[in-house]
GROMACS .gro file of C-alpha atoms in nm:
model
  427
    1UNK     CA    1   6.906  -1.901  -1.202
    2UNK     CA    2   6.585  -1.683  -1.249
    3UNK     CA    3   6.443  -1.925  -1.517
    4UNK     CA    4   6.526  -2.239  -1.291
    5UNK     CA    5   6.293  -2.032  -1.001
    6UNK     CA    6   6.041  -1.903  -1.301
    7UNK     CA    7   6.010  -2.293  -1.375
    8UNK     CA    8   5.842  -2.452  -1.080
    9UNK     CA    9   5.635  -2.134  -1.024
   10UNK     CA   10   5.466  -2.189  -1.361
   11UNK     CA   11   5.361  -2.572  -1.322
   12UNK     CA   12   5.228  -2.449  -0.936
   13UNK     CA   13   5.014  -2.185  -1.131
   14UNK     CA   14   4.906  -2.451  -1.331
   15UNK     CA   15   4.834  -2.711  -1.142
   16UNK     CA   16   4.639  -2.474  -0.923
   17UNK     CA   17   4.441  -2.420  -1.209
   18UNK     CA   18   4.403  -2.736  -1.365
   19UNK     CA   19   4.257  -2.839  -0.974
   20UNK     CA   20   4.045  -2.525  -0.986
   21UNK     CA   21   3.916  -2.637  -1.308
   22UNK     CA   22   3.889  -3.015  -1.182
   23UNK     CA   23   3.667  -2.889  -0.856
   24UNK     CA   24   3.456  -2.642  -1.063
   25UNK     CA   25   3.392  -2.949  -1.320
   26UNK     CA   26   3.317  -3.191  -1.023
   27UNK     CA   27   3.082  -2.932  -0.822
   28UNK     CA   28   2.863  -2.913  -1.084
   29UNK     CA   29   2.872  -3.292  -1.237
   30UNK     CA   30   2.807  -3.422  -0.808
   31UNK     CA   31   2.521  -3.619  -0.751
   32UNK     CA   32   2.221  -3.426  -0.686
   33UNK     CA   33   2.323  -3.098  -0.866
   34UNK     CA   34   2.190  -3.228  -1.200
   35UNK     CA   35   1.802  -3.204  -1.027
   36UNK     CA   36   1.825  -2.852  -1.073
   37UNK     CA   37   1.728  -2.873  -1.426
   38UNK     CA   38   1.412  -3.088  -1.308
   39UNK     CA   39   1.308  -2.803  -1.043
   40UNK     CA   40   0.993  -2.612  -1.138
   41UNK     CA   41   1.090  -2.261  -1.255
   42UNK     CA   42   0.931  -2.014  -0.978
   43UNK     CA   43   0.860  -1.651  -1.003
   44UNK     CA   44   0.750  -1.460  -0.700
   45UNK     CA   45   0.533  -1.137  -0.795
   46UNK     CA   46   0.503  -0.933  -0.412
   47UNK     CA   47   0.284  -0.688  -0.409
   48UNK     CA   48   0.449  -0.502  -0.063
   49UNK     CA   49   0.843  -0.527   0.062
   50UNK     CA   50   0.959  -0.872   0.091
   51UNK     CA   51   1.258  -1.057   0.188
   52UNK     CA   52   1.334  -1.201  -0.188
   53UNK     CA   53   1.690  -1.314  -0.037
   54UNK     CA   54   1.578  -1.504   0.262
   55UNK     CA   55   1.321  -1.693   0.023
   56UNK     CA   56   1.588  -1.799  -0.225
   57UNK     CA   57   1.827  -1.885   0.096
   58UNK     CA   58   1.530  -2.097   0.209
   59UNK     CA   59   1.396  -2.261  -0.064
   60UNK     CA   60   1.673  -2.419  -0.263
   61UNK     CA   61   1.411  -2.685  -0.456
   62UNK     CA   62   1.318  -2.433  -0.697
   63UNK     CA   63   1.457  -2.227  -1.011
   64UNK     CA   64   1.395  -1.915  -0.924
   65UNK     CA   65   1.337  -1.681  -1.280
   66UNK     CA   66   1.349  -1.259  -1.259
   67UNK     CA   67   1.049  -1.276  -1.535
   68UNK     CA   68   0.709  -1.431  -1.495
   69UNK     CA   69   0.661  -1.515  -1.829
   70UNK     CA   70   0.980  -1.748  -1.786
   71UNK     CA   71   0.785  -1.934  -1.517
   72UNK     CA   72   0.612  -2.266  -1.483
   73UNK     CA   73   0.477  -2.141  -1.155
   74UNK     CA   74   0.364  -1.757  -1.101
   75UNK     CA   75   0.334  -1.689  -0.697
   76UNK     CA   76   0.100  -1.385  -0.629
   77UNK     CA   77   0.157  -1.240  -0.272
   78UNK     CA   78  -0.098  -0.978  -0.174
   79UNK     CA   79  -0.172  -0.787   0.164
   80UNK     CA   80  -0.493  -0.657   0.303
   81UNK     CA   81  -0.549  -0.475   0.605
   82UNK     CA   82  -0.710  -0.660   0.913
   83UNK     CA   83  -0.966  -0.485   1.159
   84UNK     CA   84  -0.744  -0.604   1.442
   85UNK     CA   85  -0.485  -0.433   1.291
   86UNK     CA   86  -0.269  -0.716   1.147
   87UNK     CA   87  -0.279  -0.784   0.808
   88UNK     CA   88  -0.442  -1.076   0.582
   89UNK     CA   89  -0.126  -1.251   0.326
   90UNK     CA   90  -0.285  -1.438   0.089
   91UNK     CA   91  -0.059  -1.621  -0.192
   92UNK     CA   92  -0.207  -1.671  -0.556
   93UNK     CA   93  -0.040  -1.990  -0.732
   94UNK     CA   94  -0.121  -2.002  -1.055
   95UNK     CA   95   0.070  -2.278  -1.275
   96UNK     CA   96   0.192  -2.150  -1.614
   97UNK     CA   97   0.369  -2.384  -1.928
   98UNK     CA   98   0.338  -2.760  -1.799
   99UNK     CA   99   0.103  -2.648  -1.502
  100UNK     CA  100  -0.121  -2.471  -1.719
  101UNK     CA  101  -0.502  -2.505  -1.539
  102UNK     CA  102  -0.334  -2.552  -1.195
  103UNK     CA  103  -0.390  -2.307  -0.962
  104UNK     CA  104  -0.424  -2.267  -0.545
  105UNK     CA  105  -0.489  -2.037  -0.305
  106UNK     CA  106  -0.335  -1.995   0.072
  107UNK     CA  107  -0.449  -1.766   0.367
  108UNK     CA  108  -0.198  -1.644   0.637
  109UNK     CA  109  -0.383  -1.392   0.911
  110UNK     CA  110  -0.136  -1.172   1.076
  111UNK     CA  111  -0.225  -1.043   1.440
  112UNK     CA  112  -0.072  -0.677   1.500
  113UNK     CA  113   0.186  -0.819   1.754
  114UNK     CA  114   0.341  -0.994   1.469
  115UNK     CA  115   0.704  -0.933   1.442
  116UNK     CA  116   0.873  -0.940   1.106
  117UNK     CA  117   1.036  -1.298   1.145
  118UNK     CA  118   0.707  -1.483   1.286
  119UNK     CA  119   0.571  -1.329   0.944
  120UNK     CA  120   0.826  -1.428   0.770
  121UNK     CA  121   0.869  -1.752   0.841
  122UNK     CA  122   0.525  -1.825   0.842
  123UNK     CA  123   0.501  -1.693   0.445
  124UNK     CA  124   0.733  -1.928   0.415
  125UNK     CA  125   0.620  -2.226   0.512
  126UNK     CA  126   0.331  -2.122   0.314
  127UNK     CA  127   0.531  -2.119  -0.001
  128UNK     CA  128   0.669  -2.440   0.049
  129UNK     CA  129   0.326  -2.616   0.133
  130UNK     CA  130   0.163  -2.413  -0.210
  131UNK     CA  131   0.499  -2.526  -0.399
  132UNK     CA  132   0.414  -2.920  -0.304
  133UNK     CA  133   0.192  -2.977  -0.578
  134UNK     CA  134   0.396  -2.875  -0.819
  135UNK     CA  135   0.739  -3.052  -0.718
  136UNK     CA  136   0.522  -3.426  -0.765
  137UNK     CA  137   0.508  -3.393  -1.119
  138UNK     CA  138   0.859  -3.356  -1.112
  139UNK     CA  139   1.131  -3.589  -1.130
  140UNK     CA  140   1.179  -3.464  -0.767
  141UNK     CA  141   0.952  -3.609  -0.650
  142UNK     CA  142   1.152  -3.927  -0.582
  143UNK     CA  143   1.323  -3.700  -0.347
  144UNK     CA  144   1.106  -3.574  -0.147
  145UNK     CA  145   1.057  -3.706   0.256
  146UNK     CA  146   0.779  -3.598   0.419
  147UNK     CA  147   0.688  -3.540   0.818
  148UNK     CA  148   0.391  -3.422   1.004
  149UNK     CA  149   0.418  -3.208   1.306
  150UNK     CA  150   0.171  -3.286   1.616
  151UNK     CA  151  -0.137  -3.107   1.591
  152UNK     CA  152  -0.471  -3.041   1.798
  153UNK     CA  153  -0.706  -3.175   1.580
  154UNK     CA  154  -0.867  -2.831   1.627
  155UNK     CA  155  -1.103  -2.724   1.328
  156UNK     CA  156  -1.065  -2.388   1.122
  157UNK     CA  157  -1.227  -2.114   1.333
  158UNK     CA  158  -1.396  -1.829   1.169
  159UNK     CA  159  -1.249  -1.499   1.289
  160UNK     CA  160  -1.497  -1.398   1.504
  161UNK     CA  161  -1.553  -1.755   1.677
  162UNK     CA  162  -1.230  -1.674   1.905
  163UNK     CA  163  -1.252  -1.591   2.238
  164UNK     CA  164  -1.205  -1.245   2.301
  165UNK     CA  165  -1.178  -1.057   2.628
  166UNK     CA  166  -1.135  -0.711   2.370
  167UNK     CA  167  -1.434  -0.847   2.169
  168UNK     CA  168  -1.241  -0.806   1.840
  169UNK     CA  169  -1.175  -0.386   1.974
  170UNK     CA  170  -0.811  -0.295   1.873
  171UNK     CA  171  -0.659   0.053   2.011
  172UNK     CA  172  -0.384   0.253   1.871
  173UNK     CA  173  -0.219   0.586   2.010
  174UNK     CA  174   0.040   0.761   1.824
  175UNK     CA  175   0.260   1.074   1.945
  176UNK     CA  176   0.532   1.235   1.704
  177UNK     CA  177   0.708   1.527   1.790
  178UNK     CA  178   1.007   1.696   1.585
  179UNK     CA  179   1.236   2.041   1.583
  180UNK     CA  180   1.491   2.180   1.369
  181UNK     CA  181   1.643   2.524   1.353
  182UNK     CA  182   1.930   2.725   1.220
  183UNK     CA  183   2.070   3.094   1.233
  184UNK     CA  184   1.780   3.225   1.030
  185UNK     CA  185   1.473   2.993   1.138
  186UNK     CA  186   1.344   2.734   1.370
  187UNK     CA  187   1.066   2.512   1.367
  188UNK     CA  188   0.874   2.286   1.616
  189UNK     CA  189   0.589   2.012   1.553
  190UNK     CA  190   0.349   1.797   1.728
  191UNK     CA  191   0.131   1.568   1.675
  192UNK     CA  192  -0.114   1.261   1.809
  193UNK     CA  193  -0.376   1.052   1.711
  194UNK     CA  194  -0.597   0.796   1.851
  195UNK     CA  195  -0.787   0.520   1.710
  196UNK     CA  196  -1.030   0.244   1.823
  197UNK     CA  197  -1.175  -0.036   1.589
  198UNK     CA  198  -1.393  -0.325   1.585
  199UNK     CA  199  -1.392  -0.527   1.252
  200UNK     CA  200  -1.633  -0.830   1.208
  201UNK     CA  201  -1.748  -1.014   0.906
  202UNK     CA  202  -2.148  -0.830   1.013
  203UNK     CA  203  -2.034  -0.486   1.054
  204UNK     CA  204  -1.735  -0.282   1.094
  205UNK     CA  205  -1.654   0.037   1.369
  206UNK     CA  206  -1.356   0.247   1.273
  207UNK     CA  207  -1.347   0.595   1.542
  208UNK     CA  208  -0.991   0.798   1.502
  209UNK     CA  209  -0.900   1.140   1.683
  210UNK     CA  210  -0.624   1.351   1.634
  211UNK     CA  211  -0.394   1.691   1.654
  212UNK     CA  212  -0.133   1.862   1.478
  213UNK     CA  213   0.042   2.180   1.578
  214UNK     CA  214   0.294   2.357   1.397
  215UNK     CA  215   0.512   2.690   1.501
  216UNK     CA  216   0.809   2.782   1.293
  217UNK     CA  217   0.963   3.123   1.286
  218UNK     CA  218   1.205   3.314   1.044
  219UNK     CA  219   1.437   3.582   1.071
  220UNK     CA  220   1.482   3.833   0.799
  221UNK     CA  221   1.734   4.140   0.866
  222UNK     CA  222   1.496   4.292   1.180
  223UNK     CA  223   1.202   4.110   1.135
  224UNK     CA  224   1.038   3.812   1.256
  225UNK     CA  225   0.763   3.660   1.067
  226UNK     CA  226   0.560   3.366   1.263
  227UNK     CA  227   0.379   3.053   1.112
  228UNK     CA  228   0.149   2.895   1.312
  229UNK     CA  229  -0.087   2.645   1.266
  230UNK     CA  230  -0.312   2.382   1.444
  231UNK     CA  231  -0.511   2.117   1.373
  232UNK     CA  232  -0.747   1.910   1.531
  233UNK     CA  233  -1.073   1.684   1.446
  234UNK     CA  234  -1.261   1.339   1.468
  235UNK     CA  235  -1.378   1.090   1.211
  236UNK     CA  236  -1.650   0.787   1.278
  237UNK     CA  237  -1.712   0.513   1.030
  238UNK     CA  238  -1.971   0.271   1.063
  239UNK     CA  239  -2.034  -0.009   0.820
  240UNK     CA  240  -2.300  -0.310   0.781
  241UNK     CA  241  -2.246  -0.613   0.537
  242UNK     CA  242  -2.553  -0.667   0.358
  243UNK     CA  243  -2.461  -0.970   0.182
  244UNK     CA  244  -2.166  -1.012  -0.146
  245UNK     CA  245  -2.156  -0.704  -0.302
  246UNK     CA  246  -2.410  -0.453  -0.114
  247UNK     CA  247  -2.306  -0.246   0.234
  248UNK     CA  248  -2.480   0.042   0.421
  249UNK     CA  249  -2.274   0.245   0.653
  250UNK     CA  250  -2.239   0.624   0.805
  251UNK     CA  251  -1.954   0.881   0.809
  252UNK     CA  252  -1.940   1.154   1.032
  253UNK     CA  253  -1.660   1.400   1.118
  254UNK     CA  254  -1.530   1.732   1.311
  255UNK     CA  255  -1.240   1.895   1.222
  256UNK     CA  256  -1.102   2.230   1.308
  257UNK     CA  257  -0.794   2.402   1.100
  258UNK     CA  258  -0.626   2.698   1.130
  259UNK     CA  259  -0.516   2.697   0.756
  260UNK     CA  260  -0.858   2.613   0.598
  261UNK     CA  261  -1.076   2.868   0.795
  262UNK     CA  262  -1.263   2.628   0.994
  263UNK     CA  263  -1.295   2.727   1.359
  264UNK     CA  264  -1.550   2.374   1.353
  265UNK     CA  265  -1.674   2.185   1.088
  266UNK     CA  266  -1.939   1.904   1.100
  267UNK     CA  267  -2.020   1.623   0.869
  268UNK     CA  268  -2.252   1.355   0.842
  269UNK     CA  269  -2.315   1.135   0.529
  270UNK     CA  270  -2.530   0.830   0.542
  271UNK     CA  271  -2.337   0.554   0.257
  272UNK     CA  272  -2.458   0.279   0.011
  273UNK     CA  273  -2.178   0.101  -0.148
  274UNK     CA  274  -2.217  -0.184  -0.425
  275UNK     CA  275  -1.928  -0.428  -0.524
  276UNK     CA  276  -1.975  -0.530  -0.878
  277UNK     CA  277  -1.733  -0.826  -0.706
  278UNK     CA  278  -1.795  -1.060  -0.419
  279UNK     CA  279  -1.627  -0.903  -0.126
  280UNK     CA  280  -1.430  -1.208  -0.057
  281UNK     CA  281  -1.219  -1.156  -0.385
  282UNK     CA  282  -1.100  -0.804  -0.251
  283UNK     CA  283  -0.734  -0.888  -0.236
  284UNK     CA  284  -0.746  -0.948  -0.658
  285UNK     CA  285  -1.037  -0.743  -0.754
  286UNK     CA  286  -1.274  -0.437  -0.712
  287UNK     CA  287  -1.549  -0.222  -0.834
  288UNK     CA  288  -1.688  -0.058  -0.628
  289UNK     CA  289  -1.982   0.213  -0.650
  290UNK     CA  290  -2.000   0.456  -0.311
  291UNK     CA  291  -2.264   0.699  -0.261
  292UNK     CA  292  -2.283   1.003   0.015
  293UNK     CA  293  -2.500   1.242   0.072
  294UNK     CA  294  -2.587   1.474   0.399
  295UNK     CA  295  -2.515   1.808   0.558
  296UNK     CA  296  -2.209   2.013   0.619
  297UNK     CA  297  -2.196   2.257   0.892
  298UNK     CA  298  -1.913   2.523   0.896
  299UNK     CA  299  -1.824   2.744   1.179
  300UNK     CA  300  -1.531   2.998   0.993
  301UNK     CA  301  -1.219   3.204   1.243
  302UNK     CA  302  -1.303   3.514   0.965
  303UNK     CA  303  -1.574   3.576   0.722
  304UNK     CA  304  -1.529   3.404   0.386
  305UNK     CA  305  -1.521   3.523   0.019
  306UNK     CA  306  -1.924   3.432   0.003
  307UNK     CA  307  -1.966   3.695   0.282
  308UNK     CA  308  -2.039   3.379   0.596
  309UNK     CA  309  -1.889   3.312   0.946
  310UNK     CA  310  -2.127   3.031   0.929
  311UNK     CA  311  -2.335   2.837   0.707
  312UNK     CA  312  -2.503   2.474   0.661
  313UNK     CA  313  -2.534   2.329   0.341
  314UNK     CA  314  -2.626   1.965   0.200
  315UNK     CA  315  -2.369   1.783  -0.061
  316UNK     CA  316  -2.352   1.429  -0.244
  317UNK     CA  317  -2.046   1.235  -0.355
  318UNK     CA  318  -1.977   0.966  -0.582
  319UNK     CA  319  -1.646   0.738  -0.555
  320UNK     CA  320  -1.589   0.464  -0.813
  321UNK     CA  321  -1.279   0.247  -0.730
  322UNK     CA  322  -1.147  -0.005  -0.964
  323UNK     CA  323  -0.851  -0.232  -0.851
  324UNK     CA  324  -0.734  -0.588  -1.040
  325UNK     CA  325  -0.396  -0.756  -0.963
  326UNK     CA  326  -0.304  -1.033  -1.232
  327UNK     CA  327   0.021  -1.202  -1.347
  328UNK     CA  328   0.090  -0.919  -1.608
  329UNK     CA  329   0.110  -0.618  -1.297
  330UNK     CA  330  -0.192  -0.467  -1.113
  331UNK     CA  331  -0.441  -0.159  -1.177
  332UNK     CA  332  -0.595   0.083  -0.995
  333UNK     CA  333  -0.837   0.415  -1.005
  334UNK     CA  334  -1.023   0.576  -0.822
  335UNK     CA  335  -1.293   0.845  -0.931
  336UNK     CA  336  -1.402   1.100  -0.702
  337UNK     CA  337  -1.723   1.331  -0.779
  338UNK     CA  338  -1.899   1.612  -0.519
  339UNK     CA  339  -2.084   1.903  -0.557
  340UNK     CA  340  -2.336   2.150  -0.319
  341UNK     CA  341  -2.704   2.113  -0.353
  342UNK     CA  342  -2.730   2.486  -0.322
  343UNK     CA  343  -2.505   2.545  -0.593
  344UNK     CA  344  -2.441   2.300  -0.835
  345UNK     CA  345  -2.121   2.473  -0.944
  346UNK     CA  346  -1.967   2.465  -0.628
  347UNK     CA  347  -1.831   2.097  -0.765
  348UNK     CA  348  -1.495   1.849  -0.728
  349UNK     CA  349  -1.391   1.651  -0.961
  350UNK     CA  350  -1.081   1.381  -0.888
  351UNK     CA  351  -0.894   1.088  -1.021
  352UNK     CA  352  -0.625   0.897  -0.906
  353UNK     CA  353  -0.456   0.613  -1.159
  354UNK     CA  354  -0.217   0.356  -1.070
  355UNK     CA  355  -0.051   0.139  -1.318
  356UNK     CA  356   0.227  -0.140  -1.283
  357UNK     CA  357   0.241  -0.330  -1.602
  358UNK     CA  358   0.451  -0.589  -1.755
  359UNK     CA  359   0.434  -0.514  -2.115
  360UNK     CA  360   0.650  -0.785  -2.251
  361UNK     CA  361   0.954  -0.972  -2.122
  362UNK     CA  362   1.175  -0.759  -1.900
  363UNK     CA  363   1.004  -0.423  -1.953
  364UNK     CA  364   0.726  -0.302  -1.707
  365UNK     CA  365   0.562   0.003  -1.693
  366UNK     CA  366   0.471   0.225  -1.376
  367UNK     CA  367   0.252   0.551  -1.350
  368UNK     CA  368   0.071   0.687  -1.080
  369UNK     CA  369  -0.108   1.004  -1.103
  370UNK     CA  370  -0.382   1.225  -0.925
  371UNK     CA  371  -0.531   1.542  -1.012
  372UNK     CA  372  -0.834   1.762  -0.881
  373UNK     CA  373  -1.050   1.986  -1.032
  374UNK     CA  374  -1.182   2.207  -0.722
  375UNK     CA  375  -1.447   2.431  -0.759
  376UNK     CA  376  -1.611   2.410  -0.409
  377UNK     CA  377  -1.375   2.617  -0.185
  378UNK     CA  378  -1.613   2.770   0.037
  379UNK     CA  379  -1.414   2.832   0.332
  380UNK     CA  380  -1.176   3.067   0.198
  381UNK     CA  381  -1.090   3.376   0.343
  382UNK     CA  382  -1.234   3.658   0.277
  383UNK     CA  383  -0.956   3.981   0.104
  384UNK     CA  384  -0.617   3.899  -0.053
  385UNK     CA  385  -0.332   3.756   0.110
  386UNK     CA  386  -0.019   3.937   0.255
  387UNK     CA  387   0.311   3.797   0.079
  388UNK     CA  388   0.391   3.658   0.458
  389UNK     CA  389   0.087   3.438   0.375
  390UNK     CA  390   0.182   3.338   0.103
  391UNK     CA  391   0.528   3.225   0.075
  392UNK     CA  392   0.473   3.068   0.451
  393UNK     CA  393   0.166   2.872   0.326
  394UNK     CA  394  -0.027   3.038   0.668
  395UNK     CA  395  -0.394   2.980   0.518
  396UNK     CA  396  -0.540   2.799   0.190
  397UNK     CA  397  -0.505   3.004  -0.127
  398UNK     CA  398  -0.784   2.973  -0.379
  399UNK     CA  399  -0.708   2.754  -0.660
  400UNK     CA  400  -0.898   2.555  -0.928
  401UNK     CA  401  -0.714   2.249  -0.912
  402UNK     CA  402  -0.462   2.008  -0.795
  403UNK     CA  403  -0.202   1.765  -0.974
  404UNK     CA  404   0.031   1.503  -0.932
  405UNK     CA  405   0.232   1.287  -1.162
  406UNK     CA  406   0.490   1.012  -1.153
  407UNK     CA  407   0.586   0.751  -1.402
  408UNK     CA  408   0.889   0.510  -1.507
  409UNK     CA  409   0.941   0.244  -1.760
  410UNK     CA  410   1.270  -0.002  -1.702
  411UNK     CA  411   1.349  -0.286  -1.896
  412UNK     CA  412   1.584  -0.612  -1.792
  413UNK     CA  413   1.790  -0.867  -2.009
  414UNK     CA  414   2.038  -1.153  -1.955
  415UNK     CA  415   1.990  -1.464  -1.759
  416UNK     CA  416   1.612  -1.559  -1.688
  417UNK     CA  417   1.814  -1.728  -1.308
  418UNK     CA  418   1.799  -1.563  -1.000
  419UNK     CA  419   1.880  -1.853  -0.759
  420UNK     CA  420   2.215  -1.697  -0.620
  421UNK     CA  421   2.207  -1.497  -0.296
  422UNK     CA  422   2.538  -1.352  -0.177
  423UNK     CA  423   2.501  -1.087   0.118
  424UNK     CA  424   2.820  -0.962   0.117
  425UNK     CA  425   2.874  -0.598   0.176
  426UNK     CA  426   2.482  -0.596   0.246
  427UNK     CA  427   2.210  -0.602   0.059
   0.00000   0.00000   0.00000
């Protein structure tokens, strides 16, 4: 009786999977399917957080490869900061294999307002249009339907040909607060800032205010030791083009901290900066050569290690900047030199490195790094510190320099594919 029941159950099993068989077979042999072999092979190389998944949900025309050296086509997304506070997306297509010598470029501007989907989709539609060229030398391009959406007729406007009741001024407030606590401590922290900004291709105004307090207590058998600190200044940049690769500008700043010493501290530093690079190729490359040079005014809360509640004294700095984003990862350093006219070892010496590099098929390389050399501590406070001081971090502790490091290397085999999106159980 049992084998008589076992019987039928085993030519239902297989049927069901001689039909599973049959479908998978006739999914991938319909009409149509076979074009995906003729689809360009696309790698997408963003340079911020992007939406990978939507992309791939969107744009089903297109092989999608997890390695750039696999692709025919190697997309290069960038983002730059805007003056109105938006942000300029600019996408590098650069045609690799079969495309070799084909490359485009495509501009989307950003306004502040923008909401993560009106970016999105407008990134891409840009993807699709830069993705055009490429598809007619395929054997898709028998496929393809095209439509044109009503337009204006209006001409390109230059940024600063807009009519603008703000004239091109963008405001920003910010105000954070937070507080924890537990049997032994508590803690409580605010802070604002302000900022106004005027960007045009001429000249550029950036003014910013802001304040930071800090109170946190902790409770030790009987005692109560108290960490307070506060924080307050203003900065003013101004900046004038003067043509590709020269600009002329002027900082100047007040600030006021607790922690350093400074009751009130002045700054001002006329700037020449030169551009070894046209401006308008800052989203793939710079080199750039700033100078400063001006007085600093220091009003200290107690009398330094040099023996001053107050003193004025003239410095110059140096920055050189290098950044380059290509198809094998992106570079970056910046060098940072300073020092006191009045005493030339009263010097700083930085440099910050960034490194994202492909080195060969599926393994990339990333470091970032920064370390100081500080010799020109001049505010510091005059006698030792308690231990409260210390392990609370209440005021700056003298120290010759400064160091950070971070690196990774990871490396990626198996199928050069990545069309599939499934979203279950999230992302």
């Amino acid at each position: 009786m049992m084998l008589r029941l076992l019987s039928p159950l085993r030519r239902a099993c297989c049927a069901a999977a001689a039909l599973l068989i049959a479908l998978q077979a006739a999914a991938q042999s319909a009409p149509g399917s076979s074009s995906r072999e003729d689809a360009p092979r696309v790698f997408i190389d963003c340079q911020f957080g992007c939406d990978l998944q939507y992309v791939k949900n969107e744009v089903s025309f297109v092989n999608f490869v997890r390695d750039r050296r696999q692709a025919q086509v190697y997309v290069l997304l960038t983002l730059i900061e805007t003056g109105g506070g938006g942000g300029q997306f600019t996408l590098f297509f650069i045609g690799q294999e079969t495309f070799e010598g084909q490359a485009d470029t495509l501009v989307y501007n950003a306004p502040a307002a923008s909401t993560e989907g009106i970016v999105r989709e407008a990134l891409l539609g840009l993807l699709k249009r830069g993705l055009l060229p490429y598809l007619l030398q395929t054997p898709l391009a028998e496929r393809l339907t095209y439509s044109l959406d009503g337009g204006d007729g209006n001409a390109a406007l230059q940024p600063d040909q807009v009519r603008d009741p703000w004239h091109n001024w963008v405001f920003s407030a910010r105000l954070n607060f937070s507080a924890d606590g537990q049997e032994s401590n508590r803690s409580l922290d605010v802070s604002s800032f302000l900022r106004a900004a005027q960007v045009l291709p001429a000249y550029k105004v950036n003014a910013s205010a802001y304040f930071s307090r800090s109170a946190s207590q902790f409770f030790v058998d009987q005692d109560t030791f108290v960490n307070l600190q506060r924080s307050w200044g203003a900065n003013l940049l101004y900046v004038k083009s003067l043509g590709q690769h020269w600009s002329a500008g002027l900082f100047a700043d007040y600030n006021s901290s607790l922690f350093q010493n400074i009751r009130g501290g002045y700054t001002l530093l006329p700037a020449l900066e030169y551009d070894l690079y046209p401006y308008e190729e800052a989203t793939r490359r710079q080199l750039r050569f700033l100078y400063r040079i001006g007085p600093r005014f220091n009003q200290y809360v107690q009398e330094t290690v040099y023996g001053f509640e107050e003193e004025l004294r003239f410095r110059q700095h140096l920055e050189i900047g290098f950044e380059q984003v290509e198809p094998w990862g992106s570079i970056s350093i910046e060098l940072d030199a300073s020092h006191y006219f009045h005493d030339v070892n009263l010097h700083n010496l930085s440099i910050n490195p960034e490194i994202e590099w492909n080195l060969f098929k599926g393994f990339n390389l990333n470091f970032n790094a920064y370390a100081e050399l500080s010799r020109d501590q001049i505010f510091l406070t005059k006698g030792d510190a308690t231990p409260e001081e210390v392990l609370l971090q209440i005021r700056q502790l003298k120290t010759g320099y400064f160091y950070f490091l971070y690196g990774g290397i990871s490396y990626t085999f198996g199928s050069i594919y990545n069309n599939v999106v499934n979203p279950r159980f999230g992302r």
